[in-house]
Amino acid sequence: MVICGGLAGASLYFYQFAFVPSRKTFLSHTTSPAVAKAQHWLAQTTKTTWHQTTPDGLKLVADYVPAAKSTLKTVVVAHGYMGTKEKMARQIKLFHDAGFNVLAPDDRGHGQSTGNTIGYGYQDRGDYLRWLNQVIKRVGRHSQIALYGESMGGATVMYLSGEQLPSQVKVIVEDCGYTSIMDELAAQAKAMYNLPRYPLVPTVALTASLKAKYNVFQASTIAALHHNTRPIFFIHGAQDNFVPTAMVHREYAATSAPKKLWVVPKAGHAQSLAKAPAEYRQRVIGWIDRYFA
């Protein structure tokens, strides 16, 4: 009973730690000069605010930044864990400068969107399907759409890859997303507390499934990628210790769709763009352009 009580208490603690939105001390809260410059640009540039209400009653918000020259080509940008659309300003500007419209949502429980739990991309995938439908409705049924995500956003677009996507979605770019929520919880339990995967991670997953109301055990990007038919570009830092680099090789192997892998030398987690900005832009825009008409 003592052991079970201790395990239950630890599960509730780690659920609060990992699944409830709050300021996380284990995350960096510094803003690089390049990101700060892009955020200033984003604050000043022409954009509109889009909204949606989810089936469970949440109010979600997104920024839509139209291209300087009218186009049907749109990139949907998914941010990372405890991120916001503003934290993706550098990527938004990258795609805008390449001539694309950009839609950048705040996920449930993040930024201006409401919600009391973190969906880790798996719960958010339905929200993104509704954002995609808005793009098609507002931009046009002949839209061409690319999905881009970094970290949790990378997992988000991989989860989306296993869904019945609109035909307008042509291509995917994922940067440093994880293989599953449970794998990422296990990696962090080991890295931060030197704790083994069992028995803690399954009990935390069970607690989260009950309290957050989505099945954490089923949240596997590997399973989603088995159903993927869209061309997908995988990017990962060679020195990523937050989402271990080994995960991207499993993800790459999981899909039979056209694919490409770039492991960026000396890059840590979500640092590939910062480490190699010119090459990153060339590779990512080149990949998207290849599959846009």
Short mmCIF file of C-alpha atoms in Angstrom, two decimals:
data_model
loop_
_atom_site.label_atom_id
_atom_site.label_comp_id
_atom_site.label_asym_id
_atom_site.label_seq_id
_atom_site.Cartn_x
_atom_site.Cartn_y
_atom_site.Cartn_z
CA MET A 1 0.00 0.00 0.00
CA VAL A 2 2.84 2.37 0.81
CA ILE A 3 4.51 1.64 -2.54
CA CYS A 4 1.22 2.07 -4.45
CA GLY A 5 0.48 5.30 -2.59
CA GLY A 6 3.93 6.63 -3.37
CA LEU A 7 3.60 5.72 -7.02
CA ALA A 8 0.19 7.39 -7.23
CA GLY A 9 1.57 10.53 -5.62
CA ALA A 10 4.55 10.59 -7.98
CA SER A 11 2.25 10.10 -10.97
CA LEU A 12 0.10 13.08 -9.97
CA TYR A 13 3.23 15.19 -9.45
CA PHE A 14 4.68 14.33 -12.84
CA TYR A 15 1.29 14.79 -14.50
CA GLN A 16 1.18 18.34 -13.13
CA PHE A 17 4.82 18.81 -14.11
CA ALA A 18 4.47 17.59 -17.71
CA PHE A 19 0.82 17.99 -18.76
CA VAL A 20 -0.44 21.19 -17.09
CA PRO A 21 0.50 24.49 -18.78
CA SER A 22 2.77 26.63 -16.62
CA ARG A 23 6.22 28.20 -16.69
CA LYS A 24 8.62 25.24 -16.90
CA THR A 25 11.96 25.79 -15.19
CA PHE A 26 13.64 23.09 -17.30
CA LEU A 27 13.00 25.09 -20.49
CA SER A 28 15.16 27.95 -21.71
CA HIS A 29 13.42 31.32 -21.43
CA THR A 30 16.04 33.36 -23.27
CA THR A 31 15.33 34.85 -26.69
CA SER A 32 18.12 34.99 -29.25
CA PRO A 33 18.74 38.24 -31.15
CA ALA A 34 17.61 36.56 -34.41
CA VAL A 35 14.30 35.47 -32.89
CA ALA A 36 13.79 38.85 -31.19
CA LYS A 37 14.32 40.58 -34.54
CA ALA A 38 11.79 38.28 -36.21
CA GLN A 39 9.31 38.84 -33.37
CA HIS A 40 9.58 42.59 -33.90
CA TRP A 41 8.89 42.04 -37.61
CA LEU A 42 5.90 39.81 -36.82
CA ALA A 43 4.43 42.40 -34.48
CA GLN A 44 4.63 45.04 -37.22
CA THR A 45 3.70 43.04 -40.32
CA THR A 46 0.25 42.75 -41.86
CA LYS A 47 -1.70 39.82 -40.40
CA THR A 48 -5.15 38.80 -39.30
CA THR A 49 -6.36 36.77 -36.33
CA TRP A 50 -8.25 33.56 -36.99
CA HIS A 51 -10.37 31.71 -34.42
CA GLN A 52 -11.95 28.33 -33.91
CA THR A 53 -14.02 26.71 -31.18
CA THR A 54 -13.18 23.06 -30.57
CA PRO A 55 -15.83 20.36 -30.00
CA ASP A 56 -14.88 20.40 -26.30
CA GLY A 57 -15.48 24.15 -26.08
CA LEU A 58 -11.97 25.63 -26.22
CA LYS A 59 -11.30 28.93 -27.96
CA LEU A 60 -8.23 28.70 -30.19
CA VAL A 61 -6.36 31.55 -31.86
CA ALA A 62 -4.02 31.71 -34.86
CA ASP A 63 -2.15 34.40 -36.77
CA TYR A 64 -2.54 34.43 -40.54
CA VAL A 65 0.24 36.27 -42.35
CA PRO A 66 -0.58 36.68 -46.06
CA ALA A 67 2.20 36.64 -48.62
CA ALA A 68 3.32 39.96 -50.04
CA LYS A 69 2.09 38.78 -53.45
CA SER A 70 -1.22 36.91 -53.64
CA THR A 71 -0.74 33.14 -53.69
CA LEU A 72 -2.60 29.89 -53.00
CA LYS A 73 0.48 28.42 -51.29
CA THR A 74 0.28 28.31 -47.48
CA VAL A 75 2.53 26.89 -44.77
CA VAL A 76 0.87 25.89 -41.49
CA VAL A 77 3.40 26.24 -38.64
CA ALA A 78 3.14 24.21 -35.41
CA HIS A 79 5.05 25.43 -32.34
CA GLY A 80 6.78 23.49 -29.58
CA TYR A 81 6.06 22.53 -25.98
CA MET A 82 4.98 25.61 -23.99
CA GLY A 83 5.66 27.67 -27.11
CA THR A 84 3.53 30.23 -28.91
CA LYS A 85 3.05 31.46 -32.44
CA GLU A 86 5.31 34.41 -31.57
CA LYS A 87 8.14 32.04 -30.67
CA MET A 88 7.92 30.72 -34.24
CA ALA A 89 8.45 34.22 -35.66
CA ARG A 90 11.76 33.32 -37.31
CA GLN A 91 10.17 30.42 -39.19
CA ILE A 92 7.10 32.50 -40.06
CA LYS A 93 9.34 35.15 -41.60
CA LEU A 94 11.37 32.49 -43.42
CA PHE A 95 8.24 31.17 -45.13
CA HIS A 96 6.82 34.65 -45.73
CA ASP A 97 10.07 35.76 -47.36
CA ALA A 98 9.84 32.69 -49.62
CA GLY A 99 6.49 33.96 -50.94
CA PHE A 100 4.07 31.80 -48.91
CA ASN A 101 1.07 32.62 -46.78
CA VAL A 102 1.62 31.44 -43.20
CA LEU A 103 -0.91 30.25 -40.60
CA ALA A 104 0.55 29.95 -37.09
CA PRO A 105 -1.82 28.73 -34.35
CA ASP A 106 -1.44 28.79 -30.60
CA ASP A 107 -2.15 25.21 -29.49
CA ARG A 108 -4.71 24.48 -26.78
CA GLY A 109 -3.29 25.52 -23.40
CA HIS A 110 -0.68 27.75 -25.05
CA GLY A 111 -0.44 31.46 -25.83
CA GLN A 112 -3.79 33.10 -26.48
CA SER A 113 -5.66 29.79 -26.82
CA THR A 114 -7.62 28.40 -23.88
CA GLY A 115 -7.13 24.99 -22.28
CA ASN A 116 -5.85 23.46 -19.06
CA THR A 117 -3.80 20.57 -20.45
CA ILE A 118 -1.01 20.03 -22.97
CA GLY A 119 -1.96 17.87 -25.94
CA TYR A 120 1.60 17.00 -27.02
CA GLY A 121 0.45 17.26 -30.64
CA TYR A 122 -1.70 14.15 -30.42
CA GLN A 123 -4.77 15.83 -28.96
CA ASP A 124 -4.05 18.88 -31.14
CA ARG A 125 -4.20 17.01 -34.44
CA GLY A 126 -7.98 17.45 -34.69
CA ASP A 127 -7.57 21.16 -34.07
CA TYR A 128 -5.08 21.39 -36.93
CA LEU A 129 -7.43 19.54 -39.26
CA ARG A 130 -9.97 22.29 -38.58
CA TRP A 131 -7.30 24.95 -39.21
CA LEU A 132 -6.56 23.26 -42.54
CA ASN A 133 -10.24 23.42 -43.46
CA GLN A 134 -10.19 27.14 -42.66
CA VAL A 135 -7.21 27.65 -44.98
CA ILE A 136 -9.05 25.88 -47.79
CA LYS A 137 -12.24 27.87 -47.16
CA ARG A 138 -10.53 31.26 -46.86
CA VAL A 139 -7.58 30.96 -49.28
CA GLY A 140 -9.34 28.77 -51.83
CA ARG A 141 -10.12 25.18 -52.71
CA HIS A 142 -7.12 25.15 -55.06
CA SER A 143 -4.82 25.85 -52.11
CA GLN A 144 -1.50 24.07 -51.78
CA ILE A 145 -0.56 23.51 -48.15
CA ALA A 146 2.67 22.51 -46.41
CA LEU A 147 2.81 21.38 -42.78
CA TYR A 148 5.81 22.48 -40.71
CA GLY A 149 6.48 21.80 -37.04
CA GLU A 150 9.33 22.05 -34.56
CA SER A 151 9.75 19.88 -31.41
CA MET A 152 6.20 19.20 -30.15
CA GLY A 153 5.12 20.83 -33.42
CA GLY A 154 7.21 18.27 -35.28
CA ALA A 155 5.30 15.54 -33.48
CA THR A 156 2.06 17.36 -34.29
CA VAL A 157 2.64 17.27 -38.05
CA MET A 158 3.73 13.61 -37.83
CA TYR A 159 0.51 12.76 -36.00
CA LEU A 160 -1.36 14.65 -38.72
CA SER A 161 0.42 12.61 -41.38
CA GLY A 162 -1.55 9.56 -40.27
CA GLU A 163 -4.92 11.29 -40.60
CA GLN A 164 -7.15 11.64 -43.66
CA LEU A 165 -5.65 14.94 -44.76
CA PRO A 166 -7.30 17.20 -47.33
CA SER A 167 -5.89 16.70 -50.81
CA GLN A 168 -4.59 20.28 -50.66
CA VAL A 169 -1.88 19.19 -48.17
CA LYS A 170 1.08 18.42 -50.40
CA VAL A 171 4.18 18.15 -48.21
CA ILE A 172 5.45 17.96 -44.61
CA VAL A 173 8.57 19.21 -42.80
CA GLU A 174 9.16 18.05 -39.24
CA ASP A 175 12.02 19.27 -37.06
CA CYS A 176 13.06 17.33 -33.91
CA GLY A 177 9.72 15.73 -33.04
CA TYR A 178 9.50 12.70 -30.72
CA THR A 179 8.44 9.12 -31.46
CA SER A 180 5.73 9.07 -28.78
CA ILE A 181 4.63 10.88 -25.64
CA MET A 182 5.68 7.90 -23.53
CA ASP A 183 9.11 7.75 -25.16
CA GLU A 184 9.65 11.45 -24.49
CA LEU A 185 8.45 11.13 -20.88
CA ALA A 186 10.86 8.23 -20.42
CA ALA A 187 13.73 10.19 -21.95
CA GLN A 188 13.13 13.13 -19.62
CA ALA A 189 12.62 10.96 -16.54
CA LYS A 190 16.04 9.44 -17.23
CA ALA A 191 17.79 12.70 -18.15
CA MET A 192 16.37 14.86 -15.34
CA TYR A 193 15.87 12.39 -12.50
CA ASN A 194 17.76 9.24 -13.53
CA LEU A 195 14.50 7.31 -13.22
CA PRO A 196 13.74 4.16 -15.23
CA ARG A 197 10.78 3.96 -17.61
CA TYR A 198 8.97 1.39 -15.45
CA PRO A 199 6.84 1.67 -13.41
CA LEU A 200 6.60 5.47 -13.40
CA VAL A 201 5.99 6.37 -17.06
CA PRO A 202 3.00 4.04 -17.61
CA THR A 203 1.35 5.29 -14.40
CA VAL A 204 1.91 8.92 -15.42
CA ALA A 205 0.46 8.08 -18.85
CA LEU A 206 -2.58 6.49 -17.20
CA THR A 207 -3.06 9.52 -14.95
CA ALA A 208 -2.77 11.85 -17.94
CA SER A 209 -5.17 9.78 -20.03
CA LEU A 210 -7.79 10.02 -17.30
CA LYS A 211 -7.31 13.68 -16.43
CA ALA A 212 -6.49 15.16 -19.85
CA LYS A 213 -9.08 12.95 -21.59
CA TYR A 214 -6.98 11.58 -24.45
CA ASN A 215 -5.20 8.26 -24.80
CA VAL A 216 -1.51 8.88 -24.12
CA PHE A 217 -0.71 5.20 -24.73
CA GLN A 218 -1.86 5.46 -28.36
CA ALA A 219 0.04 8.67 -29.07
CA SER A 220 2.76 7.28 -31.36
CA THR A 221 4.16 9.19 -34.30
CA ILE A 222 5.61 5.89 -35.55
CA ALA A 223 2.10 4.46 -35.86
CA ALA A 224 0.91 7.61 -37.63
CA LEU A 225 3.84 7.57 -40.06
CA HIS A 226 2.97 4.03 -41.11
CA HIS A 227 -0.15 5.58 -42.70
CA ASN A 228 1.57 8.65 -44.13
CA THR A 229 1.40 9.23 -47.88
CA ARG A 230 2.79 12.78 -48.04
CA PRO A 231 6.45 13.56 -48.84
CA ILE A 232 8.14 14.30 -45.52
CA PHE A 233 11.46 15.92 -44.61
CA PHE A 234 12.91 14.92 -41.23
CA ILE A 235 15.36 17.31 -39.50
CA HIS A 236 17.12 16.69 -36.19
CA GLY A 237 20.10 18.06 -34.31
CA ALA A 238 23.01 15.63 -33.97
CA GLN A 239 23.46 16.73 -30.33
CA ASP A 240 19.81 16.80 -29.30
CA ASN A 241 19.58 15.59 -25.70
CA PHE A 242 16.00 16.72 -25.12
CA VAL A 243 14.43 14.66 -27.90
CA PRO A 244 17.20 12.09 -28.44
CA THR A 245 18.54 12.05 -31.99
CA ALA A 246 18.02 8.28 -32.21
CA MET A 247 14.26 8.93 -32.42
CA VAL A 248 14.46 10.50 -35.89
CA HIS A 249 15.97 7.36 -37.41
CA ARG A 250 12.99 5.32 -36.20
CA GLU A 251 10.63 7.95 -37.60
CA TYR A 252 12.40 8.01 -40.95
CA ALA A 253 12.16 4.22 -41.20
CA ALA A 254 8.45 4.24 -40.32
CA THR A 255 7.12 5.83 -43.52
CA SER A 256 7.19 4.53 -47.07
CA ALA A 257 6.28 7.93 -48.55
CA PRO A 258 8.92 10.03 -50.33
CA LYS A 259 11.26 11.15 -47.59
CA LYS A 260 14.51 12.87 -46.71
CA LEU A 261 16.60 13.05 -43.53
CA TRP A 262 19.01 15.76 -42.41
CA VAL A 263 20.86 15.35 -39.11
CA VAL A 264 22.46 18.73 -38.44
CA PRO A 265 25.99 18.59 -37.03
CA LYS A 266 26.57 20.21 -33.60
CA ALA A 267 22.91 21.24 -33.29
CA GLY A 268 21.09 20.72 -30.01
CA HIS A 269 17.33 20.57 -29.56
CA ALA A 270 15.46 22.92 -31.92
CA GLN A 271 18.78 24.55 -32.85
CA SER A 272 19.12 23.42 -36.47
CA LEU A 273 17.86 26.72 -37.93
CA ALA A 274 20.14 28.70 -35.62
CA LYS A 275 23.19 26.55 -36.41
CA ALA A 276 22.82 26.53 -40.19
CA PRO A 277 20.33 29.26 -41.20
CA ALA A 278 21.21 29.53 -44.90
CA GLU A 279 21.34 25.77 -45.47
CA TYR A 280 18.18 25.28 -43.42
CA ARG A 281 16.31 27.77 -45.57
CA GLN A 282 17.64 26.26 -48.80
CA ARG A 283 16.78 22.69 -47.81
CA VAL A 284 13.35 23.40 -46.32
CA ILE A 285 12.10 25.77 -49.02
CA GLY A 286 13.59 23.52 -51.71
CA TRP A 287 11.70 20.53 -50.29
CA ILE A 288 8.41 22.42 -50.19
CA ASP A 289 8.87 23.89 -53.66
CA ARG A 290 9.54 20.42 -55.03
CA TYR A 291 6.00 19.30 -54.16
CA PHE A 292 4.11 22.57 -54.72
CA ALA A 293 2.99 22.95 -58.32
#
